[in-house]
Amino acid sequence: MVPVDSLSFFVIIIESIFKFNSVTIVMSIIIDLDHSEAATAKMANALENHLLQATQIIETQLDAEIERLEKLDDDDLEVLRQRRLEAMKKAQQQKQEWLAAGHGEYSEVADEKEFFDTCKRSKKVVCHFYRDATFRCKIVDKHLAEIARKHLETKFIKINAERSKFLVERLRITTLPTLCLAKEGKTVDYIVGFDDLGGTDEFPTEMLEWRLGRSEMINYQGDLLEPPTDKKKKSKSSKIFGRASKTKNLRDDGNSDSEDEDW
């Protein structure tokens, strides 16, 4: 019997694994070794540890090679490229559909029929109920015009409350300005006056944008948990250009609560 040291023994075992790919042959080598029972047990434990380590190394190298091949595979790269192109085409097509439906601009609907038609064509609609004599409505106009250009995913319109009595009654609008927020032909929320916007006429456009994001009417990119400004004034009215502006009541029933309505 030829003496075998631990290093040579390990080499023999590894060579046996790769050459014959059989644990049976490896075990036969152990049996043929002329060692005591204790030495054989010790060697068997060492062999088990070496086999485990060798297996782990091989698995790691194999996983790394598979990952590399997957990244370099032309077919896989082509599939990913095609998916990306399809997503870009769909996004561009959606943008064109929005523009064709008048998204990207803040416009006025002439009557209630046009209002209903708009809500049928667009999934998300923000409608401003206004009156010419109400100064705060002009403030809302300025902010909505800016937001409409930025958020093509939503249609922004306004309608004269005095010429749309049916809608005013049905939606229970009692205060001007009021924004009616609708999704898929159903009202989901209202923004009444400026209370939700800091209670001041000088609220920034970002505040209204944040409030619309809270109702999921636009794709808001900021923090929905915190408003963009903490400068909230206690007064619900303030002076602009030297004049005081107050919330205008369209009806005097004193009830400003709103309910979701199917259109």
PDB file of N, CA and C in Angstrom, residues 22-76:
ATOM      1  N   SER A  22     -18.521   9.695  -9.394  1.00  0.00           N
ATOM      2  CA  SER A  22     -19.167   8.625  -8.648  1.00  0.00           C
ATOM      3  C   SER A  22     -18.662   8.611  -7.220  1.00  0.00           C
ATOM      4  N   VAL A  23     -19.575   8.677  -6.265  1.00  0.00           N
ATOM      5  CA  VAL A  23     -19.199   8.606  -4.852  1.00  0.00           C
ATOM      6  C   VAL A  23     -18.745   7.199  -4.487  1.00  0.00           C
ATOM      7  N   THR A  24     -19.221   6.208  -5.204  1.00  0.00           N
ATOM      8  CA  THR A  24     -18.858   4.812  -4.921  1.00  0.00           C
ATOM      9  C   THR A  24     -17.363   4.591  -5.076  1.00  0.00           C
ATOM     10  N   ILE A  25     -16.769   5.153  -6.124  1.00  0.00           N
ATOM     11  CA  ILE A  25     -15.334   4.996  -6.356  1.00  0.00           C
ATOM     12  C   ILE A  25     -14.550   5.687  -5.254  1.00  0.00           C
ATOM     13  N   VAL A  26     -15.035   6.870  -4.823  1.00  0.00           N
ATOM     14  CA  VAL A  26     -14.351   7.594  -3.754  1.00  0.00           C
ATOM     15  C   VAL A  26     -14.341   6.775  -2.477  1.00  0.00           C
ATOM     16  N   MET A  27     -15.469   6.178  -2.132  1.00  0.00           N
ATOM     17  CA  MET A  27     -15.550   5.386  -0.915  1.00  0.00           C
ATOM     18  C   MET A  27     -14.673   4.142  -0.997  1.00  0.00           C
ATOM     19  N   SER A  28     -14.504   3.585  -2.172  1.00  0.00           N
ATOM     20  CA  SER A  28     -13.649   2.405  -2.314  1.00  0.00           C
ATOM     21  C   SER A  28     -12.198   2.742  -2.022  1.00  0.00           C
ATOM     22  N   ILE A  29     -11.783   3.961  -2.349  1.00  0.00           N
ATOM     23  CA  ILE A  29     -10.417   4.388  -2.045  1.00  0.00           C
ATOM     24  C   ILE A  29     -10.212   4.443  -0.541  1.00  0.00           C
ATOM     25  N   ILE A  30     -11.224   4.931   0.175  1.00  0.00           N
ATOM     26  CA  ILE A  30     -11.123   5.025   1.634  1.00  0.00           C
ATOM     27  C   ILE A  30     -10.991   3.638   2.257  1.00  0.00           C
ATOM     28  N   ILE A  31     -11.766   2.700   1.749  1.00  0.00           N
ATOM     29  CA  ILE A  31     -11.749   1.344   2.301  1.00  0.00           C
ATOM     30  C   ILE A  31     -10.389   0.683   2.106  1.00  0.00           C
ATOM     31  N   ASP A  32      -9.752   0.966   0.967  1.00  0.00           N
ATOM     32  CA  ASP A  32      -8.476   0.329   0.663  1.00  0.00           C
ATOM     33  C   ASP A  32      -7.311   0.906   1.451  1.00  0.00           C
ATOM     34  N   LEU A  33      -7.480   2.039   2.052  1.00  0.00           N
ATOM     35  CA  LEU A  33      -6.390   2.660   2.802  1.00  0.00           C
ATOM     36  C   LEU A  33      -6.106   1.863   4.075  1.00  0.00           C
ATOM     37  N   ASP A  34      -4.794   1.685   4.347  1.00  0.00           N
ATOM     38  CA  ASP A  34      -4.379   0.885   5.500  1.00  0.00           C
ATOM     39  C   ASP A  34      -4.194   1.788   6.714  1.00  0.00           C
ATOM     40  N   HIS A  35      -5.328   2.132   7.367  1.00  0.00           N
ATOM     41  CA  HIS A  35      -5.288   2.982   8.550  1.00  0.00           C
ATOM     42  C   HIS A  35      -6.102   2.332   9.649  1.00  0.00           C
ATOM     43  N   SER A  36      -5.915   2.840  10.801  1.00  0.00           N
ATOM     44  CA  SER A  36      -6.688   2.340  11.929  1.00  0.00           C
ATOM     45  C   SER A  36      -8.133   2.784  11.801  1.00  0.00           C
ATOM     46  N   GLU A  37      -8.991   2.203  12.606  1.00  0.00           N
ATOM     47  CA  GLU A  37     -10.416   2.528  12.566  1.00  0.00           C
ATOM     48  C   GLU A  37     -10.654   3.990  12.903  1.00  0.00           C
ATOM     49  N   ALA A  38      -9.924   4.516  13.893  1.00  0.00           N
ATOM     50  CA  ALA A  38     -10.081   5.919  14.290  1.00  0.00           C
ATOM     51  C   ALA A  38      -9.625   6.851  13.179  1.00  0.00           C
ATOM     52  N   ALA A  39      -8.496   6.485  12.563  1.00  0.00           N
ATOM     53  CA  ALA A  39      -7.981   7.318  11.479  1.00  0.00           C
ATOM     54  C   ALA A  39      -8.938   7.308  10.295  1.00  0.00           C
ATOM     55  N   THR A  40      -9.543   6.133  10.071  1.00  0.00           N
ATOM     56  CA  THR A  40     -10.500   6.029   8.967  1.00  0.00           C
ATOM     57  C   THR A  40     -11.714   6.915   9.211  1.00  0.00           C
ATOM     58  N   ALA A  41     -12.207   6.930  10.456  1.00  0.00           N
ATOM     59  CA  ALA A  41     -13.352   7.765  10.795  1.00  0.00           C
ATOM     60  C   ALA A  41     -13.014   9.241  10.641  1.00  0.00           C
ATOM     61  N   LYS A  42     -11.802   9.603  11.082  1.00  0.00           N
ATOM     62  CA  LYS A  42     -11.364  10.988  10.965  1.00  0.00           C
ATOM     63  C   LYS A  42     -11.251  11.397   9.506  1.00  0.00           C
ATOM     64  N   MET A  43     -10.684  10.474   8.717  1.00  0.00           N
ATOM     65  CA  MET A  43     -10.531  10.759   7.298  1.00  0.00           C
ATOM     66  C   MET A  43     -11.888  10.865   6.602  1.00  0.00           C
ATOM     67  N   ALA A  44     -12.840  10.054   7.049  1.00  0.00           N
ATOM     68  CA  ALA A  44     -14.178  10.099   6.457  1.00  0.00           C
ATOM     69  C   ALA A  44     -14.847  11.442   6.733  1.00  0.00           C
ATOM     70  N   ASN A  45     -14.661  11.957   7.956  1.00  0.00           N
ATOM     71  CA  ASN A  45     -15.223  13.268   8.295  1.00  0.00           C
ATOM     72  C   ASN A  45     -14.583  14.373   7.462  1.00  0.00           C
ATOM     73  N   ALA A  46     -13.256  14.253   7.304  1.00  0.00           N
ATOM     74  CA  ALA A  46     -12.557  15.247   6.495  1.00  0.00           C
ATOM     75  C   ALA A  46     -13.038  15.194   5.052  1.00  0.00           C
ATOM     76  N   LEU A  47     -13.229  13.950   4.567  1.00  0.00           N
ATOM     77  CA  LEU A  47     -13.718  13.788   3.198  1.00  0.00           C
ATOM     78  C   LEU A  47     -15.094  14.422   3.025  1.00  0.00           C
ATOM     79  N   GLU A  48     -15.949  14.220   4.010  1.00  0.00           N
ATOM     80  CA  GLU A  48     -17.299  14.783   3.938  1.00  0.00           C
ATOM     81  C   GLU A  48     -17.260  16.303   3.877  1.00  0.00           C
ATOM     82  N   ASN A  49     -16.384  16.896   4.697  1.00  0.00           N
ATOM     83  CA  ASN A  49     -16.256  18.354   4.696  1.00  0.00           C
ATOM     84  C   ASN A  49     -15.716  18.869   3.365  1.00  0.00           C
ATOM     85  N   HIS A  50     -14.693  18.154   2.846  1.00  0.00           N
ATOM     86  CA  HIS A  50     -14.118  18.558   1.563  1.00  0.00           C
ATOM     87  C   HIS A  50     -15.142  18.439   0.435  1.00  0.00           C
ATOM     88  N   LEU A  51     -15.916  17.363   0.471  1.00  0.00           N
ATOM     89  CA  LEU A  51     -16.939  17.176  -0.559  1.00  0.00           C
ATOM     90  C   LEU A  51     -17.987  18.291  -0.498  1.00  0.00           C
ATOM     91  N   LEU A  52     -18.379  18.665   0.723  1.00  0.00           N
ATOM     92  CA  LEU A  52     -19.367  19.721   0.895  1.00  0.00           C
ATOM     93  C   LEU A  52     -18.835  21.055   0.381  1.00  0.00           C
ATOM     94  N   GLN A  53     -17.590  21.363   0.736  1.00  0.00           N
ATOM     95  CA  GLN A  53     -16.984  22.608   0.274  1.00  0.00           C
ATOM     96  C   GLN A  53     -16.836  22.626  -1.245  1.00  0.00           C
ATOM     97  N   ALA A  54     -16.396  21.490  -1.787  1.00  0.00           N
ATOM     98  CA  ALA A  54     -16.228  21.409  -3.237  1.00  0.00           C
ATOM     99  C   ALA A  54     -17.565  21.584  -3.950  1.00  0.00           C
ATOM    100  N   THR A  55     -18.612  20.981  -3.385  1.00  0.00           N
ATOM    101  CA  THR A  55     -19.946  21.106  -3.980  1.00  0.00           C
ATOM    102  C   THR A  55     -20.431  22.545  -3.956  1.00  0.00           C
ATOM    103  N   GLN A  56     -20.205  23.228  -2.829  1.00  0.00           N
ATOM    104  CA  GLN A  56     -20.628  24.619  -2.711  1.00  0.00           C
ATOM    105  C   GLN A  56     -19.886  25.514  -3.695  1.00  0.00           C
ATOM    106  N   ILE A  57     -18.577  25.256  -3.845  1.00  0.00           N
ATOM    107  CA  ILE A  57     -17.788  26.044  -4.795  1.00  0.00           C
ATOM    108  C   ILE A  57     -18.287  25.840  -6.217  1.00  0.00           C
ATOM    109  N   ILE A  58     -18.546  24.576  -6.547  1.00  0.00           N
ATOM    110  CA  ILE A  58     -19.028  24.267  -7.897  1.00  0.00           C
ATOM    111  C   ILE A  58     -20.390  24.911  -8.148  1.00  0.00           C
ATOM    112  N   GLU A  59     -21.290  24.855  -7.158  1.00  0.00           N
ATOM    113  CA  GLU A  59     -22.614  25.452  -7.311  1.00  0.00           C
ATOM    114  C   GLU A  59     -22.523  26.965  -7.487  1.00  0.00           C
ATOM    115  N   THR A  60     -21.635  27.594  -6.707  1.00  0.00           N
ATOM    116  CA  THR A  60     -21.463  29.045  -6.819  1.00  0.00           C
ATOM    117  C   THR A  60     -20.949  29.435  -8.196  1.00  0.00           C
ATOM    118  N   GLN A  61     -19.942  28.698  -8.667  1.00  0.00           N
ATOM    119  CA  GLN A  61     -19.391  28.981  -9.987  1.00  0.00           C
ATOM    120  C   GLN A  61     -20.421  28.728 -11.084  1.00  0.00           C
ATOM    121  N   LEU A  62     -21.210  27.675 -10.906  1.00  0.00           N
ATOM    122  CA  LEU A  62     -22.233  27.350 -11.891  1.00  0.00           C
ATOM    123  C   LEU A  62     -23.311  28.433 -11.940  1.00  0.00           C
ATOM    124  N   ASP A  63     -23.751  28.912 -10.768  1.00  0.00           N
ATOM    125  CA  ASP A  63     -24.756  29.980 -10.716  1.00  0.00           C
ATOM    126  C   ASP A  63     -24.239  31.256 -11.368  1.00  0.00           C
ATOM    127  N   ALA A  64     -22.971  31.573 -11.086  1.00  0.00           N
ATOM    128  CA  ALA A  64     -22.380  32.776 -11.675  1.00  0.00           C
ATOM    129  C   ALA A  64     -22.305  32.662 -13.192  1.00  0.00           C
ATOM    130  N   GLU A  65     -21.977  31.478 -13.667  1.00  0.00           N
ATOM    131  CA  GLU A  65     -21.882  31.272 -15.113  1.00  0.00           C
ATOM    132  C   GLU A  65     -23.258  31.361 -15.770  1.00  0.00           C
ATOM    133  N   ILE A  66     -24.263  30.787 -15.118  1.00  0.00           N
ATOM    134  CA  ILE A  66     -25.627  30.861 -15.651  1.00  0.00           C
ATOM    135  C   ILE A  66     -26.095  32.310 -15.723  1.00  0.00           C
ATOM    136  N   GLU A  67     -25.815  33.071 -14.661  1.00  0.00           N
ATOM    137  CA  GLU A  67     -26.203  34.480 -14.643  1.00  0.00           C
ATOM    138  C   GLU A  67     -25.507  35.257 -15.755  1.00  0.00           C
ATOM    139  N   ARG A  68     -24.217  34.966 -15.956  1.00  0.00           N
ATOM    140  CA  ARG A  68     -23.471  35.651 -17.010  1.00  0.00           C
ATOM    141  C   ARG A  68     -24.039  35.319 -18.385  1.00  0.00           C
ATOM    142  N   LEU A  69     -24.362  34.043 -18.594  1.00  0.00           N
ATOM    143  CA  LEU A  69     -24.913  33.630 -19.881  1.00  0.00           C
ATOM    144  C   LEU A  69     -26.276  34.261 -20.133  1.00  0.00           C
ATOM    145  N   GLU A  70     -27.071  34.370 -19.058  1.00  0.00           N
ATOM    146  CA  GLU A  70     -28.386  34.985 -19.215  1.00  0.00           C
ATOM    147  C   GLU A  70     -28.258  36.450 -19.613  1.00  0.00           C
ATOM    148  N   LYS A  71     -27.303  37.139 -19.039  1.00  0.00           N
ATOM    149  CA  LYS A  71     -27.117  38.548 -19.356  1.00  0.00           C
ATOM    150  C   LYS A  71     -26.593  38.748 -20.776  1.00  0.00           C
ATOM    151  N   LEU A  72     -25.823  37.787 -21.253  1.00  0.00           N
ATOM    152  CA  LEU A  72     -25.223  37.927 -22.574  1.00  0.00           C
ATOM    153  C   LEU A  72     -26.044  37.276 -23.676  1.00  0.00           C
ATOM    154  N   ASP A  73     -27.158  36.642 -23.293  1.00  0.00           N
ATOM    155  CA  ASP A  73     -27.960  35.942 -24.283  1.00  0.00           C
ATOM    156  C   ASP A  73     -28.658  36.941 -25.201  1.00  0.00           C
ATOM    157  N   ASP A  74     -28.408  36.832 -26.496  1.00  0.00           N
ATOM    158  CA  ASP A  74     -28.972  37.774 -27.468  1.00  0.00           C
ATOM    159  C   ASP A  74     -30.491  37.695 -27.528  1.00  0.00           C
ATOM    160  N   ASP A  75     -31.025  36.486 -27.431  1.00  0.00           N
ATOM    161  CA  ASP A  75     -32.477  36.330 -27.500  1.00  0.00           C
ATOM    162  C   ASP A  75     -33.160  37.016 -26.324  1.00  0.00           C
ATOM    163  N   ASP A  76     -32.590  36.816 -25.124  1.00  0.00           N
ATOM    164  CA  ASP A  76     -33.171  37.447 -23.941  1.00  0.00           C
ATOM    165  C   ASP A  76     -33.090  38.966 -24.038  1.00  0.00           C
TER     166      ASP A  76
END
